[in-house]
GROMACS .gro file of C-alpha atoms in nm:
model
  237
    1MET     CA    1  -0.042  -1.556  -0.621
    2ILE     CA    2  -0.014  -1.193  -0.515
    3LEU     CA    3   0.030  -0.937  -0.792
    4GLY     CA    4   0.218  -0.643  -0.650
    5ALA     CA    5   0.510  -0.613  -0.407
    6GLY     CA    6   0.421  -0.285  -0.240
    7GLY     CA    7   0.295  -0.244   0.113
    8ALA     CA    8  -0.042  -0.411   0.045
    9GLY     CA    9   0.108  -0.708  -0.138
   10LEU     CA   10   0.382  -0.774   0.116
   11PHE     CA   11   0.142  -0.737   0.409
   12ALA     CA   12  -0.104  -0.973   0.239
   13ALA     CA   13   0.167  -1.234   0.185
   14LEU     CA   14   0.276  -1.223   0.548
   15HIS     CA   15  -0.080  -1.248   0.678
   16ALA     CA   16  -0.168  -1.532   0.440
   17GLN     CA   17   0.142  -1.727   0.540
   18LYS     CA   18   0.066  -1.669   0.908
   19ALA     CA   19  -0.293  -1.788   0.864
   20ASN     CA   20  -0.186  -2.103   0.675
   21PRO     CA   21   0.187  -2.188   0.673
   22ASP     CA   22   0.120  -2.465   0.418
   23LEU     CA   23   0.010  -2.223   0.146
   24ASP     CA   24   0.231  -2.198  -0.161
   25ILE     CA   25   0.254  -1.820  -0.201
   26THR     CA   26   0.419  -1.635  -0.490
   27ILE     CA   27   0.463  -1.257  -0.496
   28VAL     CA   28   0.489  -1.116  -0.849
   29SER     CA   29   0.645  -0.778  -0.915
   30LYS     CA   30   0.719  -0.606  -1.245
   31GLY     CA   31   1.010  -0.427  -1.081
   32SER     CA   32   1.320  -0.541  -0.898
   33SER     CA   33   1.251  -0.627  -0.535
   34ALA     CA   34   1.053  -0.348  -0.365
   35SER     CA   35   1.250  -0.061  -0.515
   36ALA     CA   36   0.964   0.020  -0.750
   37ALA     CA   37   0.694  -0.006  -0.483
   38ALA     CA   38   0.501   0.317  -0.449
   39PRO     CA   39   0.533   0.334  -0.066
   40ALA     CA   40   0.911   0.320  -0.097
   41TRP     CA   41   0.901   0.660  -0.266
   42CYS     CA   42   0.661   0.812  -0.017
   43ARG     CA   43   0.795   1.083   0.212
   44ALA     CA   44   0.470   1.114   0.402
   45ALA     CA   45   0.357   0.895   0.691
   46ASN     CA   46   0.061   0.734   0.865
   47ASN     CA   47  -0.215   0.919   1.046
   48VAL     CA   48  -0.323   0.730   1.357
   49ALA     CA   49  -0.500   0.833   1.678
   50LEU     CA   50  -0.256   0.718   1.948
   51ASN     CA   51  -0.225   1.023   2.173
   52PRO     CA   52  -0.455   1.027   2.480
   53GLY     CA   53  -0.573   1.374   2.372
   54ASP     CA   54  -0.677   1.240   2.032
   55SER     CA   55  -0.951   0.993   1.937
   56VAL     CA   56  -1.057   0.766   1.654
   57GLU     CA   57  -1.376   0.969   1.623
   58ARG     CA   58  -1.180   1.290   1.577
   59HIS     CA   59  -0.954   1.118   1.324
   60PHE     CA   60  -1.261   1.002   1.134
   61MET     CA   61  -1.406   1.352   1.119
   62ASP     CA   62  -1.090   1.513   0.975
   63PRO     CA   63  -1.075   1.336   0.636
   64SER     CA   64  -1.455   1.325   0.616
   65ARG     CA   65  -1.486   1.702   0.651
   66ALA     CA   66  -1.182   1.770   0.433
   67ALA     CA   67  -1.339   1.562   0.154
   68LYS     CA   68  -1.680   1.728   0.198
   69TRP     CA   69  -1.831   1.398   0.317
   70LEU     CA   70  -1.769   1.230  -0.016
   71PRO     CA   71  -1.577   0.927   0.124
   72HIS     CA   72  -1.769   0.608   0.194
   73GLN     CA   73  -1.816   0.646   0.569
   74GLU     CA   74  -1.792   0.276   0.657
   75LEU     CA   75  -1.466   0.247   0.467
   76ALA     CA   76  -1.334   0.566   0.625
   77TRP     CA   77  -1.419   0.433   0.971
   78THR     CA   78  -1.247   0.103   0.895
   79LEU     CA   79  -0.938   0.295   0.784
   80VAL     CA   80  -0.906   0.508   1.098
   81SER     CA   81  -1.016   0.243   1.349
   82THR     CA   82  -0.773  -0.024   1.225
   83ALA     CA   83  -0.484   0.221   1.182
   84ILE     CA   84  -0.383   0.173   1.544
   85GLU     CA   85  -0.358  -0.203   1.503
   86ARG     CA   86  -0.156  -0.169   1.182
   87VAL     CA   87   0.095   0.077   1.333
   88ARG     CA   88   0.141  -0.147   1.637
   89GLU     CA   89   0.194  -0.441   1.405
   90LEU     CA   90   0.449  -0.247   1.200
   91GLU     CA   91   0.634  -0.162   1.519
   92ASN     CA   92   0.619  -0.481   1.721
   93GLU     CA   93   0.602  -0.753   1.455
   94ILE     CA   94   0.751  -0.604   1.139
   95GLY     CA   95   1.025  -0.410   1.317
   96CYS     CA   96   0.974  -0.054   1.192
   97PHE     CA   97   1.158   0.221   1.377
   98PHE     CA   98   0.940   0.530   1.394
   99ASP     CA   99   1.045   0.861   1.547
  100ARG     CA  100   0.971   0.900   1.916
  101ASN     CA  101   0.921   1.168   2.176
  102PRO     CA  102   1.164   1.208   2.469
  103ASP     CA  103   0.925   1.003   2.687
  104GLY     CA  104   0.940   0.711   2.444
  105THR     CA  105   0.596   0.752   2.289
  106LEU     CA  106   0.556   0.769   1.914
  107HIS     CA  107   0.604   1.118   1.776
  108GLY     CA  108   0.312   1.265   1.584
  109LYS     CA  109   0.379   1.553   1.347
  110ALA     CA  110   0.136   1.795   1.187
  111PHE     CA  111   0.006   1.703   0.846
  112ALA     CA  112  -0.246   1.839   0.599
  113GLY     CA  113  -0.612   1.817   0.688
  114GLN     CA  114  -0.554   1.704   1.048
  115THR     CA  115  -0.677   1.886   1.358
  116PHE     CA  116  -0.430   1.691   1.573
  117ASP     CA  117  -0.059   1.612   1.529
  118ARG     CA  118  -0.113   1.240   1.470
  119THR     CA  119   0.118   1.160   1.178
  120VAL     CA  120   0.352   0.876   1.279
  121HIS     CA  121   0.672   0.887   1.073
  122LYS     CA  122   1.039   0.798   1.030
  123GLY     CA  123   1.180   1.138   0.946
  124ASP     CA  124   1.077   1.202   0.586
  125LEU     CA  125   1.152   0.844   0.481
  126THR     CA  126   0.860   0.657   0.633
  127GLY     CA  127   0.774   0.470   0.315
  128ILE     CA  128   1.117   0.319   0.260
  129GLU     CA  129   1.137   0.224   0.628
  130ILE     CA  130   0.810   0.029   0.606
  131ILE     CA  131   0.896  -0.139   0.276
  132ASN     CA  132   1.246  -0.238   0.391
  133ARG     CA  133   1.118  -0.398   0.708
  134LEU     CA  134   0.837  -0.577   0.524
  135MET     CA  135   1.085  -0.713   0.270
  136GLU     CA  136   1.308  -0.841   0.551
  137GLN     CA  137   1.012  -1.035   0.691
  138VAL     CA  138   0.925  -1.174   0.347
  139TRP     CA  139   1.284  -1.284   0.282
  140ALA     CA  140   1.290  -1.464   0.618
  141ARG     CA  141   0.994  -1.682   0.520
  142PRO     CA  142   0.944  -1.952   0.254
  143LEU     CA  143   0.762  -1.714   0.019
  144ARG     CA  144   0.840  -1.720  -0.351
  145ARG     CA  145   0.924  -1.397  -0.531
  146LEU     CA  146   0.893  -1.356  -0.905
  147GLU     CA  147   1.051  -1.023  -0.991
  148GLU     CA  148   1.067  -0.835  -1.319
  149HIS     CA  149   0.756  -1.008  -1.448
  150ARG     CA  150   0.465  -0.797  -1.567
  151ALA     CA  151   0.117  -0.949  -1.543
  152VAL     CA  152  -0.086  -0.889  -1.857
  153ALA     CA  153  -0.400  -1.102  -1.816
  154LEU     CA  154  -0.596  -1.317  -1.576
  155ILE     CA  155  -0.663  -1.647  -1.755
  156PRO     CA  156  -1.002  -1.814  -1.690
  157ALA     CA  157  -1.046  -2.190  -1.683
  158ALA     CA  158  -1.299  -2.376  -1.895
  159ASP     CA  159  -1.552  -2.370  -1.611
  160GLY     CA  160  -1.518  -1.993  -1.572
  161ALA     CA  161  -1.301  -2.008  -1.263
  162LEU     CA  162  -0.951  -1.862  -1.256
  163SER     CA  163  -0.671  -2.084  -1.381
  164GLY     CA  164  -0.375  -1.849  -1.350
  165VAL     CA  165  -0.199  -1.539  -1.477
  166LEU     CA  166  -0.018  -1.464  -1.801
  167LEU     CA  167   0.309  -1.280  -1.736
  168ILE     CA  168   0.581  -1.123  -1.947
  169ASP     CA  169   0.942  -1.165  -1.843
  170VAL     CA  170   1.059  -0.804  -1.852
  171ARG     CA  171   1.418  -0.898  -1.933
  172SER     CA  172   1.359  -1.148  -2.213
  173GLY     CA  173   1.015  -1.042  -2.337
  174ALA     CA  174   0.896  -1.404  -2.320
  175PHE     CA  175   0.543  -1.493  -2.211
  176ARG     CA  176   0.504  -1.708  -1.903
  177PHE     CA  177   0.187  -1.866  -1.770
  178VAL     CA  178   0.172  -1.938  -1.398
  179ALA     CA  179  -0.115  -2.146  -1.262
  180ALA     CA  180  -0.279  -2.020  -0.946
  181GLN     CA  181  -0.583  -2.125  -0.744
  182ALA     CA  182  -0.632  -1.769  -0.617
  183VAL     CA  183  -0.499  -1.430  -0.721
  184LEU     CA  184  -0.489  -1.119  -0.505
  185LEU     CA  185  -0.461  -0.786  -0.686
  186ALA     CA  186  -0.233  -0.550  -0.495
  187THR     CA  187  -0.128  -0.349  -0.798
  188GLY     CA  188  -0.173  -0.001  -0.653
  189GLY     CA  189  -0.285   0.313  -0.826
  190GLY     CA  190  -0.173   0.513  -1.126
  191PRO     CA  191   0.019   0.827  -1.030
  192THR     CA  192   0.158   0.858  -1.382
  193MET     CA  193  -0.178   1.000  -1.487
  194TYR     CA  194  -0.049   1.321  -1.328
  195ARG     CA  195   0.234   1.539  -1.450
  196TYR     CA  196   0.403   1.544  -1.110
  197HIS     CA  197   0.431   1.236  -0.894
  198THR     CA  198   0.680   1.074  -0.658
  199PRO     CA  199   0.645   0.698  -0.735
  200SER     CA  200   0.847   0.545  -1.015
  201GLY     CA  201   0.720   0.578  -1.371
  202ASP     CA  202   0.617   0.213  -1.403
  203LYS     CA  203   0.309   0.266  -1.183
  204THR     CA  204   0.070   0.223  -1.472
  205TRP     CA  205  -0.263   0.134  -1.306
  206THR     CA  206  -0.272  -0.197  -1.495
  207GLY     CA  207  -0.453  -0.388  -1.222
  208TRP     CA  208  -0.776  -0.197  -1.280
  209ARG     CA  209  -0.805  -0.349  -1.626
  210TRP     CA  210  -0.820  -0.708  -1.503
  211ARG     CA  211  -1.185  -0.718  -1.413
  212CYS     CA  212  -1.275  -1.037  -1.605
  213GLY     CA  213  -1.616  -0.879  -1.657
  214ARG     CA  214  -1.712  -0.936  -1.294
  215LEU     CA  215  -1.535  -0.678  -1.081
  216PRO     CA  216  -1.707  -0.338  -1.078
  217LEU     CA  217  -1.510  -0.017  -1.038
  218ARG     CA  218  -1.629   0.274  -0.827
  219ASP     CA  219  -1.526   0.630  -0.742
  220MET     CA  220  -1.260   0.632  -1.011
  221GLU     CA  221  -1.208   1.007  -0.985
  222MET     CA  222  -1.068   0.958  -0.633
  223VAL     CA  223  -0.836   0.665  -0.685
  224GLN     CA  224  -0.520   0.877  -0.669
  225PHE     CA  225  -0.438   1.239  -0.608
  226THR     CA  226  -0.129   1.455  -0.609
  227ARG     CA  227  -0.013   1.815  -0.609
  228PRO     CA  228   0.266   1.995  -0.798
  229VAL     CA  229   0.607   2.033  -0.639
  230SER     CA  230   0.663   2.404  -0.576
  231SER     CA  231   0.972   2.380  -0.357
  232PRO     CA  232   1.227   2.114  -0.251
  233ASP     CA  233   1.050   2.049   0.079
  234ARG     CA  234   0.710   1.983  -0.080
  235THR     CA  235   0.642   1.639  -0.216
  236PRO     CA  236   0.332   1.525  -0.407
  237ALA     CA  237   0.096   1.316  -0.198
   0.00000   0.00000   0.00000
């Protein structure tokens, strides 16, 4: 079972099904389809070092310096070094159409904190492009979708292992228990902690509460950030 139908959840489902086609995979979302997924509301894009004049090392230094070296450096390096693979996958396997230069290469626009124009995008609608293409791939595969069901608790078995998830049917209000041998949390962040935000208002950060006493939390002050909208062409991050 995968809790969350945003970019992380959909990607995880596709990779799990590719690794083992015999898996019985269910994607649970408290919203309808992917319309409530945070990436679908994102007007930003993906920073990736693809231009010959750019480099992964330079990409790594930009967010590290901008954040005053507070990010975990191994995680930051993983982010920038695997970004190329993910963008190629989005293009060639998922079917995303990103903006291109006249010579056919991917267009990179300027974005905050970057010393190189490396932001790959689809106009100002990159998020909805990625989510739409991911959903098309999910629909084309034998993956179960349980929409409009809000997860409220991970239920342990008698031996301490996980037995499944307790859900609430959003439409009827009825409780529903779904057994699962493994649960992946792809529940996203909590932009509603801020006054201004672009994702839908049901992004409530609920996944962070399901720790079962065993999952530590770290760097909570950096889990999500935003900025006020001061003009129509400025969107919170």
